[in-house]
CSV table of C-alpha atoms in Angstrom, one decimal:
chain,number,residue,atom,x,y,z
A,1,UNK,CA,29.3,-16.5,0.5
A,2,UNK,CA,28.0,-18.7,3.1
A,3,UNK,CA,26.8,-21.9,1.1
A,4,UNK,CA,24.0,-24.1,2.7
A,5,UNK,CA,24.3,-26.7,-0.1
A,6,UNK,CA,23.5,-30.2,1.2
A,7,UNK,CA,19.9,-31.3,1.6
A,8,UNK,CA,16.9,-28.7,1.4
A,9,UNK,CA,17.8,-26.1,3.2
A,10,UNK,CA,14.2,-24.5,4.1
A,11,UNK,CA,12.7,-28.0,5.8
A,12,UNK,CA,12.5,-28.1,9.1
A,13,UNK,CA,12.4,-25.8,12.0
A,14,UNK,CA,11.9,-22.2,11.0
A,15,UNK,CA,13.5,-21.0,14.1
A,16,UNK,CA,16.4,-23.0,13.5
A,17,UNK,CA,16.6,-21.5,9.9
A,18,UNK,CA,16.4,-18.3,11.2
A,19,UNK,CA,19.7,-19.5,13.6
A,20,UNK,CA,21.9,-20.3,10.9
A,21,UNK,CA,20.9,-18.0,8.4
A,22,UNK,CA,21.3,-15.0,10.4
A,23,UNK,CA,24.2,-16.4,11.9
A,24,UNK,CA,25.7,-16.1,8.9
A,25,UNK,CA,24.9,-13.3,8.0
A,26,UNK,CA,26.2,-11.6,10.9
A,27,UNK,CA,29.6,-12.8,10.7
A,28,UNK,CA,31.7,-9.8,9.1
A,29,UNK,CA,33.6,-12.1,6.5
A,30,UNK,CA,30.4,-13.3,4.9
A,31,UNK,CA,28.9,-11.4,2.3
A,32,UNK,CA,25.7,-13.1,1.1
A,33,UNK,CA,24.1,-16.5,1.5
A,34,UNK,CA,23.3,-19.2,-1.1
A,35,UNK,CA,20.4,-21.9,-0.2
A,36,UNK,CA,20.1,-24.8,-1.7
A,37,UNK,CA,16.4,-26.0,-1.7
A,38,UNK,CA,13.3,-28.2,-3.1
A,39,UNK,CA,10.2,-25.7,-4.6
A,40,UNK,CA,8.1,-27.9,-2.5
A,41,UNK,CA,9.5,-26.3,0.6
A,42,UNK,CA,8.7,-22.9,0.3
A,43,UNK,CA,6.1,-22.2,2.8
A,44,UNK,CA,4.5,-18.8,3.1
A,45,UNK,CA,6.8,-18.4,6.7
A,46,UNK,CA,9.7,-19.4,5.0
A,47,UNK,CA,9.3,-17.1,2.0
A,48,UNK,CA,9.0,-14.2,4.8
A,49,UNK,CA,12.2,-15.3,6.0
A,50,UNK,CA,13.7,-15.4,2.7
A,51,UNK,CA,12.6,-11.8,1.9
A,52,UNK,CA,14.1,-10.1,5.0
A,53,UNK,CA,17.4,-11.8,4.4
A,54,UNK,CA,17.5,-10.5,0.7
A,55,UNK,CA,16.7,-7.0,2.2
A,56,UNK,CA,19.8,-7.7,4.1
A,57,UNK,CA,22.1,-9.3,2.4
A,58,UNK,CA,22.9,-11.1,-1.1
A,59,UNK,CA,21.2,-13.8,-1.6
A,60,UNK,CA,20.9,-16.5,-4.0
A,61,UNK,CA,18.2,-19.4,-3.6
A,62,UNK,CA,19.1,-22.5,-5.8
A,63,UNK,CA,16.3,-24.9,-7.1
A,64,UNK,CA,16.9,-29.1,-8.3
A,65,UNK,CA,15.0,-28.0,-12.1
A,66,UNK,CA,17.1,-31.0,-13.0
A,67,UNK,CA,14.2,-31.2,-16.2
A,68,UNK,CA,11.1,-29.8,-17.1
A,69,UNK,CA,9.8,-33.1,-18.5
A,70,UNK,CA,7.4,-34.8,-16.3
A,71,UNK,CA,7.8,-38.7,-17.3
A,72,UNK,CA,12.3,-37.7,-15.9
A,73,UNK,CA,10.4,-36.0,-12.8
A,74,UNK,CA,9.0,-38.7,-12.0
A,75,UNK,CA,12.1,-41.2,-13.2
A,76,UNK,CA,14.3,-39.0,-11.1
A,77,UNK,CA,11.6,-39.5,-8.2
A,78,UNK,CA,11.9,-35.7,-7.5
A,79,UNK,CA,8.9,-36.1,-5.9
A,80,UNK,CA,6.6,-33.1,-7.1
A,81,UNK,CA,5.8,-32.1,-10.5
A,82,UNK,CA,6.8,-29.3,-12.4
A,83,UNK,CA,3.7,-27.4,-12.2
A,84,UNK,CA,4.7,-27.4,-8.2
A,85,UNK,CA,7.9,-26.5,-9.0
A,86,UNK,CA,6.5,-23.6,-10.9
A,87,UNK,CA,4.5,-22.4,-8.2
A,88,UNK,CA,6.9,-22.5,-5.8
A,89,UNK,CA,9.6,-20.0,-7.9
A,90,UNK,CA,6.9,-17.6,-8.7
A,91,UNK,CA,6.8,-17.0,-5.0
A,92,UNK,CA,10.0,-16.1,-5.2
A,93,UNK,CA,10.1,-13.9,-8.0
A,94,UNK,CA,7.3,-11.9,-6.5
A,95,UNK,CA,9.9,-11.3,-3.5
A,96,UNK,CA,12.6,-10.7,-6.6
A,97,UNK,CA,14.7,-13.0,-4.9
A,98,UNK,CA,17.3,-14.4,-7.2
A,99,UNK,CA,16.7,-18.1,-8.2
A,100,UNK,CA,19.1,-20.4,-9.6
A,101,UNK,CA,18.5,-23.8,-11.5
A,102,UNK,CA,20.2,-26.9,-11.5
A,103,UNK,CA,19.7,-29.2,-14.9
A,104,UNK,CA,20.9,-32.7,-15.6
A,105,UNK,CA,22.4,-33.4,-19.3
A,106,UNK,CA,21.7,-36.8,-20.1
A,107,UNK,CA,18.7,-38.8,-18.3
A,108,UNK,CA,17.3,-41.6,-20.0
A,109,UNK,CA,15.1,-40.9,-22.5
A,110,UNK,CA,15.9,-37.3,-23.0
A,111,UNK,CA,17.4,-35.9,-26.1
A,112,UNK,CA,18.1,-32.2,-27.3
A,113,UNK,CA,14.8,-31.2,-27.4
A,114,UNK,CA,14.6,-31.9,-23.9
A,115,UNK,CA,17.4,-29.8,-22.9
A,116,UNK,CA,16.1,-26.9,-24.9
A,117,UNK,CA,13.1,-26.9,-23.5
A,118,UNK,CA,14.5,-26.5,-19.8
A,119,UNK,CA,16.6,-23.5,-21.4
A,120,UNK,CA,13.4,-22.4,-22.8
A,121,UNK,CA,11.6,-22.5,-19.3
A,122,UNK,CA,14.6,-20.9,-17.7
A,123,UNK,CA,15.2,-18.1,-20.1
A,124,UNK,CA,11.1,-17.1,-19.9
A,125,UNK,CA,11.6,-17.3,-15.5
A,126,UNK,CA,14.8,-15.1,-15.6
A,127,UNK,CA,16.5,-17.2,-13.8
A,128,UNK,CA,19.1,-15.5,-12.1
A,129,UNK,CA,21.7,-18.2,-12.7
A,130,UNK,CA,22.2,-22.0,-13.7
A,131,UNK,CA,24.3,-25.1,-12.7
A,132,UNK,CA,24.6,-27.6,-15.8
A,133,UNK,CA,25.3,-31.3,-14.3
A,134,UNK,CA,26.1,-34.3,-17.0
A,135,UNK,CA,24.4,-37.2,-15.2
A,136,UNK,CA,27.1,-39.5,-13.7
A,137,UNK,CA,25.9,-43.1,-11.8
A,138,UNK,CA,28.2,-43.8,-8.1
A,139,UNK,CA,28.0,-47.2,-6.5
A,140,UNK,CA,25.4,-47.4,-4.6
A,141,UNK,CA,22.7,-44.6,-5.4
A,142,UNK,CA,19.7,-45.8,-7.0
A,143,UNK,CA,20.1,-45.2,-10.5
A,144,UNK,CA,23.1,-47.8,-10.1
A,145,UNK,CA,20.8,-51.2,-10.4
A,146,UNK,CA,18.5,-49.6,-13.5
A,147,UNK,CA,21.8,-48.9,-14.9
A,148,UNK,CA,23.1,-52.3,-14.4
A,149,UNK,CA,20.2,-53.5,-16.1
A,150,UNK,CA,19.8,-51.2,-18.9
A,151,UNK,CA,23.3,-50.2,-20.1
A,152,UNK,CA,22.2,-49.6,-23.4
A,153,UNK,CA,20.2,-46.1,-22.4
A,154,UNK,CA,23.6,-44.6,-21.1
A,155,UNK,CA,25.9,-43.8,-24.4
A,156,UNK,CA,26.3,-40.1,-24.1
A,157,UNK,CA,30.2,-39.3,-24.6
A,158,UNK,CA,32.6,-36.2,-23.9
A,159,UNK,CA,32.0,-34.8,-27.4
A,160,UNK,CA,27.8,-35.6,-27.6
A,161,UNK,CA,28.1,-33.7,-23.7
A,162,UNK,CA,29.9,-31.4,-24.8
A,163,UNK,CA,27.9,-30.5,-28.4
A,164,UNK,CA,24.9,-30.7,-26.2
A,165,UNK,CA,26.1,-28.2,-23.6
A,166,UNK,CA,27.5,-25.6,-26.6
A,167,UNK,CA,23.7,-25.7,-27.9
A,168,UNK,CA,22.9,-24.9,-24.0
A,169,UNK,CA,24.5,-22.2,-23.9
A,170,UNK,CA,24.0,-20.2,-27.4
A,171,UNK,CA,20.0,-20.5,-26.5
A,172,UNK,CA,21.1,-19.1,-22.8
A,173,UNK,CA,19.8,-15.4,-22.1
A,174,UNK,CA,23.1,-13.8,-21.9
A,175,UNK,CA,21.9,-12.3,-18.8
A,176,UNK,CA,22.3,-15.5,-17.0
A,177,UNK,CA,25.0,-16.1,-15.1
A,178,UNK,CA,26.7,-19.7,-15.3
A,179,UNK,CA,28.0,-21.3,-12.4
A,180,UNK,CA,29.0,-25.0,-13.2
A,181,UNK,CA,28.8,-26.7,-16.9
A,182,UNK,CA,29.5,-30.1,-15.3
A,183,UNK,CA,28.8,-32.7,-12.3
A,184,UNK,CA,31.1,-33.1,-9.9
A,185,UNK,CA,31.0,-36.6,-8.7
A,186,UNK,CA,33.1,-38.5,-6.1
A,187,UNK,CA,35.7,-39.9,-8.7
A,188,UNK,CA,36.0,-43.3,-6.7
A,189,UNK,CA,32.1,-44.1,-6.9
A,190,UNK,CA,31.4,-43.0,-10.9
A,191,UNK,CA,30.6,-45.9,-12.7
A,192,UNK,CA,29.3,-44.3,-15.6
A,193,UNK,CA,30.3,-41.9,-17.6
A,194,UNK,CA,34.1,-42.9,-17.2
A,195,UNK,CA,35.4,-39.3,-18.6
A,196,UNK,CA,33.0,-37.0,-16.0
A,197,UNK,CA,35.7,-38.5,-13.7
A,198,UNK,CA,37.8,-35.5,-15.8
A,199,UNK,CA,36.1,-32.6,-14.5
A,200,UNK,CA,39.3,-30.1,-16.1
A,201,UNK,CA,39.4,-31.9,-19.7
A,202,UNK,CA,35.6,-31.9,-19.9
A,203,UNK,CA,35.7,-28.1,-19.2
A,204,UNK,CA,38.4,-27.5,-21.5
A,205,UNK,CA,37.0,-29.5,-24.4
A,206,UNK,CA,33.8,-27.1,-23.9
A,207,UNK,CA,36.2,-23.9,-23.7
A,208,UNK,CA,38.2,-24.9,-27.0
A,209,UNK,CA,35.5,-25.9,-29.0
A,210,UNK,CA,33.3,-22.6,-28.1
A,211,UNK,CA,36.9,-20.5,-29.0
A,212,UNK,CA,37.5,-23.1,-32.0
A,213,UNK,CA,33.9,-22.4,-33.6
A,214,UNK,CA,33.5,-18.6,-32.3
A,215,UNK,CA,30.4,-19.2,-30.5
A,216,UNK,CA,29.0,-17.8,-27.3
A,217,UNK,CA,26.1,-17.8,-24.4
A,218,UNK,CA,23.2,-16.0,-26.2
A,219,UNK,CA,24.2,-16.0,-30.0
A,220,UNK,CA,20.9,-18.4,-30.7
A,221,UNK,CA,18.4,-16.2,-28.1
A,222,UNK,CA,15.8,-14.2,-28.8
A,223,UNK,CA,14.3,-11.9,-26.0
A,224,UNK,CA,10.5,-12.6,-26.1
């Protein structure tokens, strides 16, 4: 898979787009492309371009969800609301191109309920797939200063992450496919939470407590 991760992917020059993408494409050890973009940035053009390469090739677009709650959109400074956001994957769907979210477990202020309710939105959009992040702060972004400041709104551990990303998962269409169930920060910038700096014992403590407790993705879903 040829993976245009960083930044937004479909901003910019469409010819240049069409240059890389294609590029890609043609090279005979790539099998399919994943884009990493913003809803915002789906113009009409680009969605043309996005539907010729899916009748090419395999193709995954991949969407910063992060939350469905508008007052963390607007924390987060996403910069368009969820109704946008909503607009802009409906375009997609219409072109039954495969869409994956990104969420974030722990933002200030949130709480199960939160979490359930971005499941909620993503089982109803068939999402094709989803990348779980645990928020983690790095020197230096902007979250780092509000954190300094407000320390007491950052107290989720390994096991509340962990309990909270079980829950996740058991509401999960099975259909779903899962491609990370934690953030992967750089490990000499995390300030906060000390034990996402352990990306394999976080993962592990999620496998052995789903084996210990016989649960699985889809046992608390209910196709609607």
């Amino acid at each position: 898979m040829a993976y245009f991760q960083n930044f937004t992917s479909t901003y910019g020059n469409i010819q240049k787009m069409k240059k890389l993408f294609y590029g890609a494409i043609n090279n005979p050890n790539i099998m399919g492309l994943s884009i990493a973009t913003r809803a915002d940035c789906l113009s009409d053009e680009v969605i043309d371009l996005l539907d010729d390469l899916n009748k090419k090739t395999f193709l995954v677009v991949e969407l910063g969800l992060q939350s469905v709650n508008e007052k963390s959109i607007e924390f987060i400074n996403r910069g368009y609301s969820h109704k946008e956001f909503d607009q802009g994957l409906l375009k997609l769907n219409e072109k039954n191109i495969k869409t994956l979210a990104h969420i974030i477990i722990g933002l200030p202020n949130e709480d199960i309920d939160d979490f359930l309710n971005d499941i909620s939105y993503i089982n109803k959009r068939k999402f094709w797939g989803i990348k779980v992040h645990n928020l983690y702060i790095e020197k230096g972004s902007r979250i780092y200063n509000y954190y300094l400041k407000n320390q007491n709104d950052f107290t989720m551990t390994l096991d509340q992450y962990v309990d909270y990303v079980i829950l996740i998962l058991e509401n999960l269409d099975p259909n779903i496919i899962i491609q990370r169930l934690t953030g992967d920060g750089r490990r000499d910038k995390i300030i906060w939470p000390i034990w996402s700096k352990n990306k394999a014992r976080v993962l592990s403590t999620i496998d052995k407590k789903l084996k210990d407790e016989d649960k699985k993705q889809g046992d608390l879903w209910k196709e609607k």
